[in-house]
Tab-separated table of C-alpha atoms in Angstrom:
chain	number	residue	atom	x	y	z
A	1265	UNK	CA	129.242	81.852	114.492
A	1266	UNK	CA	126.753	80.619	117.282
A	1267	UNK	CA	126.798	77.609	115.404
A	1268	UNK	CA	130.279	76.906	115.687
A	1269	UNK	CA	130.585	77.889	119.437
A	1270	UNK	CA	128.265	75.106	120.001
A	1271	UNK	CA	130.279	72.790	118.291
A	1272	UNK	CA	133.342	73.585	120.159
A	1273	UNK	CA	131.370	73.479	123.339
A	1274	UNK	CA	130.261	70.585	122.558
A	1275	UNK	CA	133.812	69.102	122.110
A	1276	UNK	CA	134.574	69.687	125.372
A	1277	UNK	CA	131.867	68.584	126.741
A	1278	UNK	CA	132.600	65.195	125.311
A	1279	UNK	CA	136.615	65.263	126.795
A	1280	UNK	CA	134.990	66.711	129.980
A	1281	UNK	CA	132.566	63.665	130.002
A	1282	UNK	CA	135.225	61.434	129.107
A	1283	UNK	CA	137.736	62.348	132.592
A	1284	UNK	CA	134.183	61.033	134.860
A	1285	UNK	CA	132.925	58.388	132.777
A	1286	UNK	CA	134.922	55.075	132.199
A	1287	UNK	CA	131.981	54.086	129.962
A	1288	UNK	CA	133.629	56.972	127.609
A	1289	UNK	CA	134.322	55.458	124.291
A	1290	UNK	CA	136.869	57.643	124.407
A	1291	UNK	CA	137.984	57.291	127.718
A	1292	UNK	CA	140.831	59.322	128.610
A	1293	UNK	CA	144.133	57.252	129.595
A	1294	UNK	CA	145.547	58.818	133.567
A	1295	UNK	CA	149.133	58.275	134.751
A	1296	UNK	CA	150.056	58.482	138.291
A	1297	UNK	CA	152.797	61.009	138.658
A	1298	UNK	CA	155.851	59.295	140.165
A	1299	UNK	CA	154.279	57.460	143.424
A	1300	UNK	CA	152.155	59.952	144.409
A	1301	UNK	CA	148.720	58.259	143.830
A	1302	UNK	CA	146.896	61.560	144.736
A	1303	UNK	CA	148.160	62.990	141.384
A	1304	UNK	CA	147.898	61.934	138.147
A	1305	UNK	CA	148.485	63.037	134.468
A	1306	UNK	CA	146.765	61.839	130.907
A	1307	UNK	CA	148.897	60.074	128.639
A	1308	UNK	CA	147.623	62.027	125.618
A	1309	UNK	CA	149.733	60.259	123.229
A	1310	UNK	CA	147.622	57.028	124.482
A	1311	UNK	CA	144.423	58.655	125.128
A	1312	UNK	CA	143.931	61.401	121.411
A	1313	UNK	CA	145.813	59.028	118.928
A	1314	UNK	CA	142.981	57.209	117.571
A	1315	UNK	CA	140.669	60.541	117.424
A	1316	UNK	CA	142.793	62.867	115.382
A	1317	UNK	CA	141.494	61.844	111.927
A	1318	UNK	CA	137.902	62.586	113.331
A	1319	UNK	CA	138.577	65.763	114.301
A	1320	UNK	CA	140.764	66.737	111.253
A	1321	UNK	CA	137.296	65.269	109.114
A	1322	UNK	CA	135.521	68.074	111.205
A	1323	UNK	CA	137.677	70.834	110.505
A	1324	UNK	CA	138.206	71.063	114.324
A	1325	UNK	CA	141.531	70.875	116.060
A	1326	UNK	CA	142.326	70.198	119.298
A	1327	UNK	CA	145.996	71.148	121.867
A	1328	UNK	CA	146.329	69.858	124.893
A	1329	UNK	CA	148.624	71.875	127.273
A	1330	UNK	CA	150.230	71.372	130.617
A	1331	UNK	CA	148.898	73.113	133.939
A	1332	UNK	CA	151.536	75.179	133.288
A	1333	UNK	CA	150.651	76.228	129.747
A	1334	UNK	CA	152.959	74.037	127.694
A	1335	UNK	CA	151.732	72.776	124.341
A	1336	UNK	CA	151.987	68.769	124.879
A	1337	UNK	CA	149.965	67.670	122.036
A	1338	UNK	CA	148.217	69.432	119.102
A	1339	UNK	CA	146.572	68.242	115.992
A	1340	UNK	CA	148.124	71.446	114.216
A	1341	UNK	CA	150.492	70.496	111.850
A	1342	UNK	CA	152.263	73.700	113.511
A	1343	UNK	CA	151.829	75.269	116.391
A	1344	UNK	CA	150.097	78.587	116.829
A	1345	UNK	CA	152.300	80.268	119.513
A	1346	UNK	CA	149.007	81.824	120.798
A	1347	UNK	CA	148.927	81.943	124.718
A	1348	UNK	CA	146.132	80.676	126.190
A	1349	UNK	CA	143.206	82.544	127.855
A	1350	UNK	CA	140.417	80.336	129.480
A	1351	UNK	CA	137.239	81.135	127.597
A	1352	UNK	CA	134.093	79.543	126.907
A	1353	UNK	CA	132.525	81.603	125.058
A	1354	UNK	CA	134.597	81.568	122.329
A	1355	UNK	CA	136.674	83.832	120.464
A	1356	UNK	CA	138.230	84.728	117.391
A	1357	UNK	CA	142.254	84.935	117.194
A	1358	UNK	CA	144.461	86.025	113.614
A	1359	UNK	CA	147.643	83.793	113.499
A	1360	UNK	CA	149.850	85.320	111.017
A	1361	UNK	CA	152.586	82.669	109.234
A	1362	UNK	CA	155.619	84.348	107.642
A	1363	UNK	CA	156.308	82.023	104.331
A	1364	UNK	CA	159.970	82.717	102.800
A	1365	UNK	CA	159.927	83.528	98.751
A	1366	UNK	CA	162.836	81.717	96.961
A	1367	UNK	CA	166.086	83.138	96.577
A	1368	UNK	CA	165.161	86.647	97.887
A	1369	UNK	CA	164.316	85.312	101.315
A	1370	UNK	CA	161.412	87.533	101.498
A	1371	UNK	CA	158.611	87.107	103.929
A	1372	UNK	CA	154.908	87.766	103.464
A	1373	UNK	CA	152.323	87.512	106.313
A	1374	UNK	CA	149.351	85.208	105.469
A	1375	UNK	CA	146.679	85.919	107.875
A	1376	UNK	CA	144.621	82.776	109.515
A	1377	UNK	CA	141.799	83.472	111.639
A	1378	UNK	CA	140.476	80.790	113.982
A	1379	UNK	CA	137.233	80.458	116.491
A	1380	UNK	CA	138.996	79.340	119.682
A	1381	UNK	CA	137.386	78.185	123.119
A	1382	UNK	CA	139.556	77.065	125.901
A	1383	UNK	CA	138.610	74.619	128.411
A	1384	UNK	CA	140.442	74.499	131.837
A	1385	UNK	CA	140.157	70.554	132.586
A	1386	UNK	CA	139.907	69.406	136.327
A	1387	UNK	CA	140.055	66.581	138.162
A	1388	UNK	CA	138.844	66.831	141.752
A	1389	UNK	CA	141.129	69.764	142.983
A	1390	UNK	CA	143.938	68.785	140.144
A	1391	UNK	CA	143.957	70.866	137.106
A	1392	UNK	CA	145.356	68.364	134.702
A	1393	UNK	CA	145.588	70.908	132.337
A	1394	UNK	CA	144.249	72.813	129.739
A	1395	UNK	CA	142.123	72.089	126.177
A	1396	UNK	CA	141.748	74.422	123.421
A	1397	UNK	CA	139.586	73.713	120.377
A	1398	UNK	CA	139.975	75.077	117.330
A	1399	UNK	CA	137.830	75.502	114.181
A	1400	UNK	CA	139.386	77.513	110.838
A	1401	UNK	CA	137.221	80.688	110.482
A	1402	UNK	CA	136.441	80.117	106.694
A	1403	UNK	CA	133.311	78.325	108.103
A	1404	UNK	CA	132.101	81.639	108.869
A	1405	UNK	CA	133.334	83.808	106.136
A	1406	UNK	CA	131.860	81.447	103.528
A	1407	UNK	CA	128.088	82.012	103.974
A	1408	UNK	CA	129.168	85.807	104.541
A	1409	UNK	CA	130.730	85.788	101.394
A	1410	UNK	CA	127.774	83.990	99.803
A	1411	UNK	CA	125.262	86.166	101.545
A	1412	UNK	CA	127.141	89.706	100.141
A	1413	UNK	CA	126.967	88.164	96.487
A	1414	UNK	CA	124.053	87.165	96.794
A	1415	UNK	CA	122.710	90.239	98.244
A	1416	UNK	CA	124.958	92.384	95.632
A	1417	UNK	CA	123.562	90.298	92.725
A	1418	UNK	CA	119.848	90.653	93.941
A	1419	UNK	CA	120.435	94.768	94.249
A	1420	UNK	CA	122.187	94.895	91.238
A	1421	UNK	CA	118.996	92.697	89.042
A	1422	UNK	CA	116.464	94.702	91.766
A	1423	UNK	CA	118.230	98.008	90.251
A	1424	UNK	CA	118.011	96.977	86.529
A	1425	UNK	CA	114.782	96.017	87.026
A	1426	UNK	CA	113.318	98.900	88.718
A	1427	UNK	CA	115.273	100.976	86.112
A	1428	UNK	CA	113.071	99.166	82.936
A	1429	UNK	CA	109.953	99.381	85.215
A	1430	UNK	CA	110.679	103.055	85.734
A	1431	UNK	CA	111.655	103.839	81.975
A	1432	UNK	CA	108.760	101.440	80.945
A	1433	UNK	CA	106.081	103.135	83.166
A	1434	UNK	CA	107.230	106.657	82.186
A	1435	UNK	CA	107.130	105.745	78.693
A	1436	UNK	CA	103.408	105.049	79.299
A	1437	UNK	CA	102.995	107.917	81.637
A	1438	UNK	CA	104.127	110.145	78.933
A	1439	UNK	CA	102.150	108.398	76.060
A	1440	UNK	CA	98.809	110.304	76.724
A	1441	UNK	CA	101.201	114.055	76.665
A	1442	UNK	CA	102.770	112.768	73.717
A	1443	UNK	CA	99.180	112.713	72.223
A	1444	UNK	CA	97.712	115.618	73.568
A	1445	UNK	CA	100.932	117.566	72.325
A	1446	UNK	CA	100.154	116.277	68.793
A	1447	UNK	CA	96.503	117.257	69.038
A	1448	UNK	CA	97.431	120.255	70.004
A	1449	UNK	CA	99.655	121.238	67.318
A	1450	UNK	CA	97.176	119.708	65.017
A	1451	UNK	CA	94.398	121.860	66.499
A	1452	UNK	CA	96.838	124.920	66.319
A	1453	UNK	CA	97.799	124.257	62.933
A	1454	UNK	CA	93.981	123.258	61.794
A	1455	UNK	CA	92.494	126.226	63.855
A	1456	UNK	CA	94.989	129.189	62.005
A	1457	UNK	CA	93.811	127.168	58.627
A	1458	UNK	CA	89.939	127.952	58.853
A	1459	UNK	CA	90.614	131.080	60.425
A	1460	UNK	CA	92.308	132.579	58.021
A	1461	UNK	CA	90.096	131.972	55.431
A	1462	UNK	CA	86.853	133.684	56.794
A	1463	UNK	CA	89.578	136.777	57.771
A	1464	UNK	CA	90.844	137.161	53.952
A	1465	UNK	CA	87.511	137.423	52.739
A	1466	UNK	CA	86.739	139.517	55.201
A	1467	UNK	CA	89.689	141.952	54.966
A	1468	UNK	CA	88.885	141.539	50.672
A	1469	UNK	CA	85.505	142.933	50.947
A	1470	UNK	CA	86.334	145.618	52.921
A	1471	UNK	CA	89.480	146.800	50.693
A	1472	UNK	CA	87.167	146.592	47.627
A	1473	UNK	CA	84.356	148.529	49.807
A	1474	UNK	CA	86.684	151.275	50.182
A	1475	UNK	CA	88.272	151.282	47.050
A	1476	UNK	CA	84.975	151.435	45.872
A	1477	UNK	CA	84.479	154.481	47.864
A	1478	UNK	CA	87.362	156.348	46.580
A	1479	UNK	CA	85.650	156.133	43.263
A	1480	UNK	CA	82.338	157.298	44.304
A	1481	UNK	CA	83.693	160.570	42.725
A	1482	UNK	CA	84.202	159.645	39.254
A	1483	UNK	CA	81.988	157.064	38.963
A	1484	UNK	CA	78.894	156.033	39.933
A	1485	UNK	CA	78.342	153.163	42.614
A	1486	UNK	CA	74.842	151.442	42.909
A	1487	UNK	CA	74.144	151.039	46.673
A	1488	UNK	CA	73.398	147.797	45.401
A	1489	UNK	CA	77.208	146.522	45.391
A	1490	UNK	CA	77.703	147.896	48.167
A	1491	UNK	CA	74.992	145.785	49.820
A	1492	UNK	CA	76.074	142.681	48.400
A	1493	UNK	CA	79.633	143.119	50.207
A	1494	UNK	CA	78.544	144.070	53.078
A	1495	UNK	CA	75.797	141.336	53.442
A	1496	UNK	CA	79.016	138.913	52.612
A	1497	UNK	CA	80.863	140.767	55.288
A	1498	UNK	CA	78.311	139.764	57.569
A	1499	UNK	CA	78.296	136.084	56.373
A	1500	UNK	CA	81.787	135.567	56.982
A	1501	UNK	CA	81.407	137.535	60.602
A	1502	UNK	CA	78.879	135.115	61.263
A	1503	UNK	CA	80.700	131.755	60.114
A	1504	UNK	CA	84.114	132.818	62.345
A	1505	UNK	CA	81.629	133.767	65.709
A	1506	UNK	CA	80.299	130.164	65.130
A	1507	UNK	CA	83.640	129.016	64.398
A	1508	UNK	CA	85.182	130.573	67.601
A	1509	UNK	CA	82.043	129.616	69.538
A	1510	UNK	CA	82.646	125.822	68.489
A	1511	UNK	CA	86.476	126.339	69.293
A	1512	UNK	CA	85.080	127.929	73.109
A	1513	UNK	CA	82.645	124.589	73.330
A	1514	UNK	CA	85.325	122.145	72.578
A	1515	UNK	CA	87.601	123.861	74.617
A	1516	UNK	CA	85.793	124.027	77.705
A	1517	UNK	CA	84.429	120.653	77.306
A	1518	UNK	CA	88.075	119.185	76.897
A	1519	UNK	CA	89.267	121.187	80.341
A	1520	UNK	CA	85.969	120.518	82.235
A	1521	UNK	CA	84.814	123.756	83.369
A	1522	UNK	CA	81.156	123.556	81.539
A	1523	UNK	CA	78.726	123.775	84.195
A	1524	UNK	CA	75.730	122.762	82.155
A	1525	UNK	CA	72.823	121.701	84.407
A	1526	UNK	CA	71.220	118.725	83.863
A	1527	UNK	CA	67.455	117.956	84.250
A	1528	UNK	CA	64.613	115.792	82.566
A	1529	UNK	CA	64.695	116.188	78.381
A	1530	UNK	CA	61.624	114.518	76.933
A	1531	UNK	CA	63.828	113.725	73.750
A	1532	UNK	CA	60.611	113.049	70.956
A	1533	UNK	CA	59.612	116.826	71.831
A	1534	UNK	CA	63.381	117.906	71.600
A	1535	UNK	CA	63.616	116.039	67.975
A	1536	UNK	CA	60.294	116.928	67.150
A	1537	UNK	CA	60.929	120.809	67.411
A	1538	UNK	CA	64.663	120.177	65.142
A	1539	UNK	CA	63.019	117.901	62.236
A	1540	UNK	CA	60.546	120.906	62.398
A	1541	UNK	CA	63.103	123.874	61.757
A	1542	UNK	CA	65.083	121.691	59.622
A	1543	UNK	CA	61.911	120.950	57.008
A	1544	UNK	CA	62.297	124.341	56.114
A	1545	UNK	CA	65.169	123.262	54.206
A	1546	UNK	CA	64.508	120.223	53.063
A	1547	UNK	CA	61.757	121.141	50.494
A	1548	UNK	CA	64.355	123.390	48.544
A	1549	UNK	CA	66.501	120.840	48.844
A	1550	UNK	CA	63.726	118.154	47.338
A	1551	UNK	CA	64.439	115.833	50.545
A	1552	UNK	CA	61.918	114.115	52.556
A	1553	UNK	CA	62.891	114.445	55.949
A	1554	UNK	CA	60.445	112.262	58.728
A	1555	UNK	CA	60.590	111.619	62.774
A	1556	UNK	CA	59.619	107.766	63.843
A	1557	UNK	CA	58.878	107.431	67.242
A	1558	UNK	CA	58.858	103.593	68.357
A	1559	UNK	CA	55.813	102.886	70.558
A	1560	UNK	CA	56.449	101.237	73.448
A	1561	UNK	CA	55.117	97.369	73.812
A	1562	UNK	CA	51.225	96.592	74.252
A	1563	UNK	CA	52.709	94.826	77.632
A	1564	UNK	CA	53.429	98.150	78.924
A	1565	UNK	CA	50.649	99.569	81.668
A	1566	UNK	CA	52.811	101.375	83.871
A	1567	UNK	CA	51.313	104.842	82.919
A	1568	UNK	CA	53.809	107.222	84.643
A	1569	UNK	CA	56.214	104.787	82.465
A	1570	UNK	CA	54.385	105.695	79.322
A	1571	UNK	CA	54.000	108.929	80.304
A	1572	UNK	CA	57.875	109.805	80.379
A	1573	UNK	CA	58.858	106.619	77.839
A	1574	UNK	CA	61.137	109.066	76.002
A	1575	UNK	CA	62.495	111.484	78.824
A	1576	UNK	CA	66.044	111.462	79.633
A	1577	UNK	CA	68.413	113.472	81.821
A	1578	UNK	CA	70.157	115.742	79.971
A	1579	UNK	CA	71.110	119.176	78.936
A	1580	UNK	CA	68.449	120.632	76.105
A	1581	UNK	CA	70.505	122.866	74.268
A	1582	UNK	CA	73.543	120.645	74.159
A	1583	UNK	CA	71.212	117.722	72.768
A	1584	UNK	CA	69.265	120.413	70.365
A	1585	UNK	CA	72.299	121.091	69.289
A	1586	UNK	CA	74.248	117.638	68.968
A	1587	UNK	CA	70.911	116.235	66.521
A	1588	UNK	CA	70.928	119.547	64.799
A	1589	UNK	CA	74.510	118.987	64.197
A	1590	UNK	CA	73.589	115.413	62.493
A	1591	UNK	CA	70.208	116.161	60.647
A	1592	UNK	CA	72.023	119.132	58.833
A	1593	UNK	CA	75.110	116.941	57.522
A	1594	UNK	CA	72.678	114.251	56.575
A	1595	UNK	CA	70.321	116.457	54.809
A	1596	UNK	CA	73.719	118.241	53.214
A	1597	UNK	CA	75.042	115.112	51.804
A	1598	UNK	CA	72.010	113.962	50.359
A	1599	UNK	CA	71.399	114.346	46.949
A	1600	UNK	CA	67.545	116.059	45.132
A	1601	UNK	CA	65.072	112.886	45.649
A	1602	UNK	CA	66.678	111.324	48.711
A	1603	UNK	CA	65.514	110.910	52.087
A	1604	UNK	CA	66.425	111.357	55.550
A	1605	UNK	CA	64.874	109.472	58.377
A	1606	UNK	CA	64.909	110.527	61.977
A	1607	UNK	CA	64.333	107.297	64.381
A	1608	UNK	CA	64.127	107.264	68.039
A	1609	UNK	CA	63.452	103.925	70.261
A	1610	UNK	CA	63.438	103.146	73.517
A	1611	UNK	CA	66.148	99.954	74.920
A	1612	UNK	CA	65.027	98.257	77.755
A	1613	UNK	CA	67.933	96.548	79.947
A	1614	UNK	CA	66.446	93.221	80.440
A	1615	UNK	CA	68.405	91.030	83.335
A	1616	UNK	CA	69.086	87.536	81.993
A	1617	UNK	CA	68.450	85.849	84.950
A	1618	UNK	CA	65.527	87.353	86.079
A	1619	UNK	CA	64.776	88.209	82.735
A	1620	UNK	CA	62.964	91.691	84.750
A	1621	UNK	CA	63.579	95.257	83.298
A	1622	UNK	CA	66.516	97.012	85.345
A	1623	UNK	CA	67.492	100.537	85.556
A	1624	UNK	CA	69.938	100.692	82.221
A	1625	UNK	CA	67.147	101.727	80.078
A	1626	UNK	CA	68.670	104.036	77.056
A	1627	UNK	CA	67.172	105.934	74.120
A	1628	UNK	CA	68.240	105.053	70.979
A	1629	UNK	CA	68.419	107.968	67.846
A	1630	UNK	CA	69.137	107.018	64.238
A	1631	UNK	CA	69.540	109.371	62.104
A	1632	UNK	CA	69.922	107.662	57.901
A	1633	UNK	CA	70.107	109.289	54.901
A	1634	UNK	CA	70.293	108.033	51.179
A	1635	UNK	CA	73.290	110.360	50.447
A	1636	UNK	CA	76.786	110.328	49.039
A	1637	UNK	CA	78.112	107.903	52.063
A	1638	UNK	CA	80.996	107.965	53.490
A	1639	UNK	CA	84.436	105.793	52.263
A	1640	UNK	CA	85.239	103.176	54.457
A	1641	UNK	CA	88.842	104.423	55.096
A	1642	UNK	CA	87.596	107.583	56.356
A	1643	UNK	CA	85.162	106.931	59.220
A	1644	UNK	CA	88.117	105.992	61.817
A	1645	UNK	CA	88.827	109.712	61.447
A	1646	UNK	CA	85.785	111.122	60.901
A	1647	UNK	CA	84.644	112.823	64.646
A	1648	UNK	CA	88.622	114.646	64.421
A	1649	UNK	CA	88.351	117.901	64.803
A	1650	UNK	CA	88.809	119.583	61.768
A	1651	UNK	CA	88.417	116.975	59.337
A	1652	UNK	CA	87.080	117.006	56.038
A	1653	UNK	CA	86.211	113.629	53.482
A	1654	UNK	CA	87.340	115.987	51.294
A	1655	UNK	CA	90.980	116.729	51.274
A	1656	UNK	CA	90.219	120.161	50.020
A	1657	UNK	CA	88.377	120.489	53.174
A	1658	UNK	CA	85.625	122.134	50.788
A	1659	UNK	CA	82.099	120.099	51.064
A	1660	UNK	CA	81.032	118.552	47.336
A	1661	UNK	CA	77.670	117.088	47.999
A	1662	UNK	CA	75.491	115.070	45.921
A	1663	UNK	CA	72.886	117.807	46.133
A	1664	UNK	CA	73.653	120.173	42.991
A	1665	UNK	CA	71.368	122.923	44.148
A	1666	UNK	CA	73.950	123.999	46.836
A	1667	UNK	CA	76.928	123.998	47.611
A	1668	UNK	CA	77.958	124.955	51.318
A	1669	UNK	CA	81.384	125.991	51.804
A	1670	UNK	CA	81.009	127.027	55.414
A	1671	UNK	CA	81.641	124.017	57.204
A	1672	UNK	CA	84.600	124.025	59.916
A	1673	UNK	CA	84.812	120.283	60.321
A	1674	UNK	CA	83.620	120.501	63.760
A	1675	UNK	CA	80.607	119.587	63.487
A	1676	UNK	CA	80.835	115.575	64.402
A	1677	UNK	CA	83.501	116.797	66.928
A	1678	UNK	CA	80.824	118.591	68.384
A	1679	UNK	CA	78.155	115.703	68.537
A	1680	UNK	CA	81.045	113.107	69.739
A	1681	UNK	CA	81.649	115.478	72.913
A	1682	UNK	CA	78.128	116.111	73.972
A	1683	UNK	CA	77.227	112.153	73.559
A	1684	UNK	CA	80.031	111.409	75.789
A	1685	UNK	CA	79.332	114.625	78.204
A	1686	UNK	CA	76.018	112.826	78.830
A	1687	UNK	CA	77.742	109.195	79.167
A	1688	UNK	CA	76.428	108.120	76.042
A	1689	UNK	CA	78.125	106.835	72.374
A	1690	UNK	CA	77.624	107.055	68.896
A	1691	UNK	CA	78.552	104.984	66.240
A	1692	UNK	CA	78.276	105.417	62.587
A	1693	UNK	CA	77.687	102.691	59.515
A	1694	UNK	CA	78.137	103.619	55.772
A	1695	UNK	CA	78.148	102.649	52.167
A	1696	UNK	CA	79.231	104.365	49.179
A	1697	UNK	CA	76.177	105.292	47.214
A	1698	UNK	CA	73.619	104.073	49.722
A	1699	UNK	CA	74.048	106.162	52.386
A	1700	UNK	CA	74.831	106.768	56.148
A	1701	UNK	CA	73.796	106.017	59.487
A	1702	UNK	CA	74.489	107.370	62.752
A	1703	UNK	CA	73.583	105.595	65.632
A	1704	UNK	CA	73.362	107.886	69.202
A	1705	UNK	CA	72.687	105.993	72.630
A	1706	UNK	CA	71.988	108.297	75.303
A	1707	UNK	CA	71.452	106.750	79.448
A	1708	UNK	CA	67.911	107.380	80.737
A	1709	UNK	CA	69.965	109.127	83.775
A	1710	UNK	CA	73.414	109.080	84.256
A	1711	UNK	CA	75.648	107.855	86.763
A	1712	UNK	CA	77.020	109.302	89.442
């Protein structure tokens, strides 16, 4: 709108320019009125002629009018009827135009808006009389029209867009309760499973223990028998307390809430004292079971280095427990004759650069066994909670001189969440018929 204010402005300023300068290529054509020479008049018809296809080329249109307000001359095909108000600033006037409709002689108004200045025109203390320019309003309405499409279009895609990012981001948002909703029913439906086995038994022995007492009357009952069911009694008390304790350990370790202090662990004595308490089943089992501790390079001098070469920061009864855990399965699955070997290392970070030892030094525990191994399709799944090889979830090992039917399935579960509790990982490798081989990497310390 400023824009076209100037340009009518700037017509004027040209017809205004015109009255003092003869130069004016478009010098404006004065009459004397009568003899008067004091007076004068511009032949407009003389003077606007040759400029009226400009200004129709421009979309601007000029009227000339008499000092007294009389229309003398208009590029307007009709004229407006619109008095006129001196104004330079401009401003915007509706002309409404009846049109006729056929044979029913109706009328309809069609609405023109125009940007109008009007320019008093003087010369010396004669108004001559008075120009009003023109310019159809659709200049203006245009780019507002553009601008609300445009704007409506850019909501309306900025709208569909943030609707798909929304939908899209929740949809990821919800992904991880999705999965925890799963595991949880799985847990639910897994925990009732090996729960209600250990409570049958349980609630078995005791029936037959009473029955058994009901008949102490007739018939004589060795205290024997009863020993044997109560001694089973106990076994099954003791595998649901581990069972619920493993459940407790999971849970709180999922949630959080352990506090479990950490301080120094020097991990050969930790695996020293486990290999130690688990010998004492591996010659009934006919295993050989053996600890290899890596020595540190001859380069080495540093001795408050060698001194702690195998010390980590760590929590000793988690880590007693997470290589008990692992030694037990591996000695389990082996069969009479094998062997399972116990391997700890230490892994220097090295900086390639400097090629200097940094402070990502880890400990390295292998644990390898020349059991059953474990089928390639299973070991995706095999640190689940609650889940067996065996689809029976009953252990089979290779060893025929027992069979342990006592296992949860929570036992890798177990290991997986106190190697990543202490910012570590463990990986396993197996072959059918060869044998298995977990792999735990534990930080010297851990980071804040």
């Amino acid at each position: 709108m400023r824009r076209i204010d100037d340009t009518l402005n700037h017509v004027v300023e040209i017809v205004e320019r015109c009255i003092t300068n003869s130069r004016c290529a478009s010098t404006l054509i004065f009459e004397p009125i009568n003899a008067d020479a004091d007076k004068f008049r511009i032949n407009v018809e003389a003077s606007l002629r040759e400029n009226t296809d400009a200004v129709e080329d421009d979309h601007i249109d000029l009227e000339w009018f008499s000092p007294t307000g009389k229309l003398l001359w208009s590029t307007l095909s009709e004229p407006l009827n619109i008095p006129i108000r001196a104004n330079r600033t401009g401003e915007t006037v509706r002309v409404v135009k009846n049109e006729s409709k056929d044979s029913k002689f109706k009328t309809s108004d069609s609405p023109l808006l125009l940007r109008q200045i009007t320019q008093r025109v003087d010369l010396g203390r004669q108004v001559l009389g008075y120009l009003r320019v023109s310019h159809p309003w659709f200049e203006v309405t245009k780019p507002s029209r553009q601008l609300i499409f445009d704007l409506a279009l850019g909501i309306g895609l900025m709208v569909l867009s943030v609707g798909a990012s929304g939908w899209f981001l929740s949809g990821k948002a919800m992904e991880p309760v999705g999965e925890s909703y799963q595991r949880l029913k799985q847990f639910t439906a897994d925990a009732s499973h090996e729960l209600r086995s250990p409570i049958t038994l349980i609630q078995t022995n005791v029936q037959v223990a009473l029955a058994d007492l009901d008949l102490t009357a007739s018939e004589a009952t060795t205290s024997m028998q009863y020993r044997q069911q109560l001694k089973m009694i106990e076994r099954l008390t003791q595998r649901l307390g581990k069972l619920v304790n493993d459940l407790l350990f999971l849970a709180r370790q999922d949630s959080g809430i352990s506090k479990d202090t950490f301080s120094p662990c020097p991990l050969d004595a930790l695996l020293m004292e486990v290999v130690e308490e688990q010998q004492l089943l591996a010659p009934e089992q006919k295993i050989t079971l053996s600890l290899d501790l890596v020595d540190p390079p001859a380069s080495e001098t540093n001795p408050e280095l060698l001194e702690n070469w195998f010390t980590l920061v760590g929590n000793w009864d988690q880590l007693v427990r997470l290589f008990t855990n692992l030694i037990s399965n591996a000695l389990h699955y082996t069969p009479a004759g094998g062997r399972v070997k116990v391997e700890l290392a230490r892994i220097d970070g090295i900086n390639r650069v400097s090629r200097l030892r940094n402070t990502s030094a880890q400990l390295q525990v292998k644990v390898t066994d020349t059991g059953v191994g474990i089928p390639a399709e299973a070991l995706p799944c095999l640190f689940d909670r609650f889940y067996r090889v065996d689809p029976a979830r009953t252990h089979t090992s290779g060893n025929t001189t027992t069979a342990n039917a006592t296992g949860s399935g929570l036992g890798l579960a177990i290991a997986q969440a106190i190697v990543e509790h202490h910012q570590g990982h463990i990986q396993v490798e197996s072959t059918q018929g060869i044998g298995t081989t977990f792999t735990v990497t534990l930080p010297i310390t851990l980071e804040s």
